[in-house]
Every structure is written in structure tokens, then in C-alpha cells.
Tab-separated table of C-alpha atoms in Angstrom:
chain	number	residue	atom	x	y	z
A	1	MET	CA	162.258	93.039	103.501
A	2	THR	CA	165.282	91.406	102.912
A	3	THR	CA	168.221	92.645	101.532
A	4	ILE	CA	168.718	92.510	97.868
A	5	ARG	CA	172.499	91.682	97.757
A	6	HIS	CA	172.599	91.056	94.217
A	7	ILE	CA	171.595	91.329	90.983
A	8	LEU	CA	170.959	88.733	87.901
A	9	PHE	CA	170.970	90.310	84.772
A	10	ASP	CA	169.409	88.389	81.739
A	11	ALA	CA	170.561	88.801	78.676
A	12	ASP	CA	168.780	89.453	74.975
A	13	GLY	CA	167.220	92.094	75.737
A	14	VAL	CA	168.837	94.122	79.119
A	15	LEU	CA	172.367	93.812	78.085
A	16	GLN	CA	172.158	93.349	74.751
A	17	GLY	CA	170.382	93.034	71.121
A	18	PHE	CA	170.190	92.873	67.305
A	19	PRO	CA	171.156	95.794	65.634
A	20	ASP	CA	168.518	96.772	62.990
A	21	GLY	CA	166.104	94.200	65.290
A	22	PHE	CA	166.185	90.404	65.179
A	23	TYR	CA	164.213	90.147	61.498
A	24	HIS	CA	166.599	92.939	59.053
A	25	ALA	CA	169.547	91.958	59.454
A	26	ALA	CA	167.566	87.679	57.796
A	27	GLU	CA	165.386	89.715	55.528
A	28	GLN	CA	168.195	90.013	52.860
A	29	LEU	CA	168.930	85.976	53.240
A	30	LEU	CA	164.993	85.350	53.536
A	31	GLY	CA	163.074	87.796	51.942
A	32	ALA	CA	159.292	87.588	52.707
A	33	GLN	CA	159.403	84.505	54.281
A	34	THR	CA	161.904	85.880	56.985
A	35	ARG	CA	159.251	86.463	59.949
A	36	GLU	CA	157.724	82.999	59.544
A	37	ILE	CA	161.423	81.159	59.513
A	38	LEU	CA	162.476	82.992	61.836
A	39	THR	CA	159.868	82.261	64.350
A	40	LEU	CA	159.477	78.457	62.860
A	41	ALA	CA	163.778	78.100	64.009
A	42	SER	CA	163.193	79.999	68.165
A	43	GLU	CA	160.275	77.890	69.081
A	44	ARG	CA	162.246	74.584	67.973
A	45	GLU	CA	165.849	76.472	69.622
A	46	ARG	CA	164.131	76.724	72.914
A	47	LEU	CA	163.752	72.876	73.146
A	48	LEU	CA	167.473	73.221	73.136
A	49	LEU	CA	167.966	75.389	75.331
A	50	ALA	CA	168.787	73.031	78.438
A	51	GLY	CA	171.321	70.693	76.846
A	52	ASP	CA	174.390	70.308	74.097
A	53	ASP	CA	172.429	69.701	71.309
A	54	ASP	CA	174.119	71.618	68.396
A	55	PHE	CA	171.168	74.223	66.730
A	56	LEU	CA	173.076	74.153	63.288
A	57	PRO	CA	171.561	71.442	62.490
A	58	VAL	CA	167.201	72.169	63.029
A	59	LEU	CA	168.500	75.079	61.496
A	60	ALA	CA	169.502	73.830	58.314
A	61	ASP	CA	166.110	71.586	58.422
A	62	VAL	CA	163.753	74.713	58.781
A	63	LEU	CA	165.213	76.031	56.039
A	64	ARG	CA	164.770	73.396	53.617
A	65	GLU	CA	161.374	73.093	54.631
A	66	TYR	CA	161.023	76.214	53.088
A	67	GLY	CA	163.078	75.432	50.426
A	68	VAL	CA	165.579	77.771	51.468
A	69	GLU	CA	168.754	77.350	49.968
A	70	VAL	CA	170.629	79.549	51.990
A	71	PRO	CA	173.850	77.860	54.820
A	72	ALA	CA	172.231	77.738	57.665
A	73	ALA	CA	175.648	78.726	59.670
A	74	ASP	CA	175.186	81.608	57.451
A	75	LEU	CA	171.692	82.176	58.511
A	76	TYR	CA	172.631	81.828	62.412
A	77	ALA	CA	175.809	84.061	62.133
A	78	ALA	CA	173.466	87.613	60.976
A	79	VAL	CA	171.457	86.364	62.710
A	80	TRP	CA	172.274	84.978	66.530
A	81	GLN	CA	175.651	85.575	66.234
A	82	ASN	CA	175.355	89.639	65.582
A	83	ILE	CA	175.053	91.154	68.980
A	84	GLU	CA	175.429	93.946	69.867
A	85	PRO	CA	175.507	95.024	73.709
A	86	VAL	CA	173.976	98.309	75.147
A	87	PRO	CA	176.931	100.018	77.189
A	88	ALA	CA	174.708	102.341	79.463
A	89	SER	CA	173.495	98.200	80.954
A	90	LEU	CA	177.066	97.781	80.622
A	91	ASP	CA	177.414	100.969	82.637
A	92	LEU	CA	174.772	100.020	85.131
A	93	VAL	CA	176.003	96.745	85.986
A	94	ARG	CA	179.657	98.841	86.805
A	95	GLY	CA	177.408	101.044	89.370
A	96	LEU	CA	176.070	98.576	91.306
A	97	ARG	CA	179.446	96.634	91.364
A	98	GLU	CA	180.352	99.809	92.884
A	99	ALA	CA	177.622	100.565	95.088
A	100	GLY	CA	178.747	96.858	96.713
A	101	TYR	CA	176.132	94.300	95.074
A	102	GLY	CA	176.515	90.535	93.185
A	103	VAL	CA	176.275	90.861	89.528
A	104	HIS	CA	175.263	88.225	87.771
A	105	LEU	CA	174.311	87.023	84.263
A	106	GLY	CA	171.671	84.752	83.654
A	107	THR	CA	170.377	83.072	80.508
A	108	ASN	CA	168.803	81.025	77.734
A	109	GLN	CA	170.801	79.935	75.274
A	110	VAL	CA	171.659	76.876	73.141
A	111	ARG	CA	175.473	75.891	73.281
A	112	ARG	CA	177.045	76.891	69.842
A	113	ARG	CA	175.423	80.600	71.099
A	114	ALA	CA	176.523	80.553	75.203
A	115	ASP	CA	180.025	80.108	73.815
A	116	HIS	CA	180.061	82.698	71.244
A	117	MET	CA	179.401	84.562	73.409
A	118	LYS	CA	181.426	83.840	76.154
A	119	ALA	CA	184.724	83.621	73.204
A	120	THR	CA	183.015	87.529	72.088
A	121	LEU	CA	181.436	89.251	74.682
A	122	PRO	CA	182.857	91.162	78.078
A	123	TYR	CA	180.779	89.528	80.240
A	124	ASP	CA	183.401	86.750	82.141
A	125	ASP	CA	185.020	89.611	83.610
A	126	LEU	CA	182.317	91.723	84.021
A	127	PHE	CA	180.220	89.238	86.406
A	128	ASP	CA	180.974	87.580	89.641
A	129	VAL	CA	178.970	84.685	87.661
A	130	SER	CA	178.120	83.267	83.849
A	131	LEU	CA	175.055	81.364	84.178
A	132	TYR	CA	173.525	79.897	80.860
A	133	SER	CA	170.982	77.345	80.445
A	134	CYS	CA	172.701	75.165	78.765
A	135	ASP	CA	175.369	75.002	81.172
A	136	LEU	CA	173.025	74.415	84.589
A	137	GLY	CA	170.287	71.636	82.207
A	138	VAL	CA	167.296	73.802	83.252
A	139	ALA	CA	166.332	76.580	80.896
A	140	LYS	CA	163.740	79.921	82.570
A	141	PRO	CA	161.495	79.915	83.414
A	142	ASP	CA	161.759	77.238	85.042
A	143	PRO	CA	161.790	77.927	88.989
A	144	ALA	CA	164.699	74.893	88.991
A	145	PHE	CA	166.878	77.461	87.231
A	146	PHE	CA	166.605	80.056	89.737
A	147	LEU	CA	167.389	77.599	92.485
A	148	LYS	CA	170.302	76.598	90.936
A	149	ALA	CA	171.072	80.001	90.506
A	150	ALA	CA	170.763	80.943	93.319
A	151	THR	CA	173.069	77.945	95.029
A	152	ARG	CA	175.322	78.757	92.232
A	153	ILE	CA	176.075	82.589	93.337
A	154	GLY	CA	176.224	81.926	97.377
A	155	ALA	CA	172.808	83.588	98.284
A	156	PRO	CA	170.013	83.279	98.849
A	157	PRO	CA	166.522	83.817	96.316
A	158	ALA	CA	165.630	86.732	98.825
A	159	GLU	CA	168.661	87.819	98.738
A	160	VAL	CA	168.909	87.789	94.713
A	161	LEU	CA	166.519	90.559	92.478
A	162	PHE	CA	166.062	89.449	88.852
A	163	ILE	CA	165.672	91.417	85.384
A	164	ASP	CA	164.479	90.283	82.291
A	165	ASP	CA	162.605	91.167	79.512
A	166	HIS	CA	159.925	88.190	79.339
A	167	SER	CA	157.049	88.373	82.335
A	168	LEU	CA	157.127	83.995	82.500
A	169	ASN	CA	160.587	84.563	83.774
A	170	VAL	CA	159.805	87.491	85.910
A	171	GLU	CA	156.689	85.012	87.547
A	172	GLY	CA	159.518	81.691	87.068
A	173	ALA	CA	162.068	84.135	89.837
A	174	ARG	CA	159.903	85.224	92.475
A	175	SER	CA	158.020	81.871	92.359
A	176	THR	CA	161.590	80.661	94.206
A	177	GLY	CA	161.541	83.575	96.710
A	178	MET	CA	163.413	86.400	94.878
A	179	ALA	CA	162.609	89.806	93.725
A	180	ALA	CA	161.735	90.350	90.035
A	181	VAL	CA	161.456	93.168	87.316
A	182	HIS	CA	160.406	93.241	84.257
A	183	TRP	CA	162.015	95.570	82.304
A	184	ARG	CA	163.253	95.533	78.266
A	185	VAL	CA	166.283	97.615	76.994
A	186	GLN	CA	163.806	100.438	75.347
A	187	GLU	CA	162.048	101.543	78.642
A	188	GLY	CA	165.330	103.366	78.932
A	189	HIS	CA	167.447	102.889	82.028
A	190	ASP	CA	166.268	105.513	83.876
A	191	VAL	CA	162.902	103.842	83.951
A	192	LEU	CA	164.329	101.050	85.278
A	193	LEU	CA	166.313	102.741	88.000
A	194	GLU	CA	163.057	103.371	89.289
A	195	GLN	CA	162.300	100.248	89.730
A	196	LEU	CA	165.725	98.907	90.694
A	197	ALA	CA	165.130	101.882	94.051
A	198	VAL	CA	161.712	100.109	94.761
A	199	HIS	CA	164.039	97.817	95.907
A	200	GLY	CA	166.189	99.427	97.339
A	201	VAL	CA	168.671	99.245	94.860
A	202	ALA	CA	171.146	101.234	92.737
A	203	PRO	CA	173.735	101.520	91.115
A	204	ALA	CA	176.819	103.689	92.071
A	205	VAL	CA	176.848	107.109	90.897
A	206	ARG	CA	180.005	107.579	88.403
A	207	GLY	CA	182.463	110.127	87.065
A	208	GLY	CA	181.861	114.510	88.525
């Protein structure tokens, strides 16, 4: 078995989440149509993940289709920019780095949200390499995302372990020869540590 030397982390659902859930903050603005509107907006957002097009006009179009007069910028700030890093996940990243692993970010993001994350979250300092789909020009689960990620990391895919909360993304990584773990933060970090151990990966013991 090839030795894992690098860990590639997804962002949403692994490193960060939405306080009280994705829909909660929008309910005050959208009411009973919240889930329907956000589902459609998210579907259209996926079409922009591999480029530089702005999501805000797309979101504004969705709101107009539903006859909602809430400014798109207000909804966007309340939902998409309402990001809360998970302290235990960040501690795990630090522990893996202290154990000698390369630690990297691999996330699907439109340009607007990627720029917000870069400006407001500690990922540039936390990770060795940060890989956003809008920068790579390709989005997960396309195997090309993972091949480009491995190239940027500077390692063969077999030396990289990927963690993501979507099974299709995990399958995309595995198709390139990467090891991959399907995990979401709600499962608890003890579960993730057990899955990492299966691949011979363990963070440094911190504190004490």
C-alpha cells in the first residue's frame, strides 16, 4: 500500500458549516419558499463553479422568478457568506501538519464565495496549498479536478487522501488513484480519526 503523505480537505461539511443550517438564515427573508428557492439557486450555482462568472446576478434572476423582492446581495450575505469554521476540524488539520503530512484545501466554490473565504477565513495560513474549483477551471467530482490538485500539491494521486462529505466527489477522487474518505462533520471527529487510521494516517497528539 502506498504511504499517504498528503491530506486534501473539502470545505463545506468538513471544515466549515452554516450556523443553524443552510436554510435557517434564509427563512426570515424567503418564508415558505425558502427550500425551493435555495435548491434552484444552488443548482444554478453549480454551473459557475469552474469559472469566473458572478453568482449574484444568477441569484437575482431566481428571486425574480419567484417574485421575491429581497435584494440578492442581502440573501447571499445571509446564507452563502454565513460560514462558521469547525474548531475541531481545524485542530485536526494542525495535528496532521505537526505529524508531518502536507495539508491542503480542495473545494468547489464560485469566484465570489472563494474570494470571501480567502479574505475572511484562516485557510491560506492553515493549508500548504489551497485549491478552489474556480481557480482550477474544473469542479469536483470531475477526475480532472483531482489530477490538477495532485499536480499543484506536487505528489502522485496515490500519496494523497481526500476527505469530502459528498459520495460522488469521493468516487471521483478514487477514480484517479487517490485514497478517499466519505465523512461529514455531523458524524463526529472520532469517526473520521478511525477512517484515517485505516489508511495509516494519524495526527500528532496535541497538548498534555
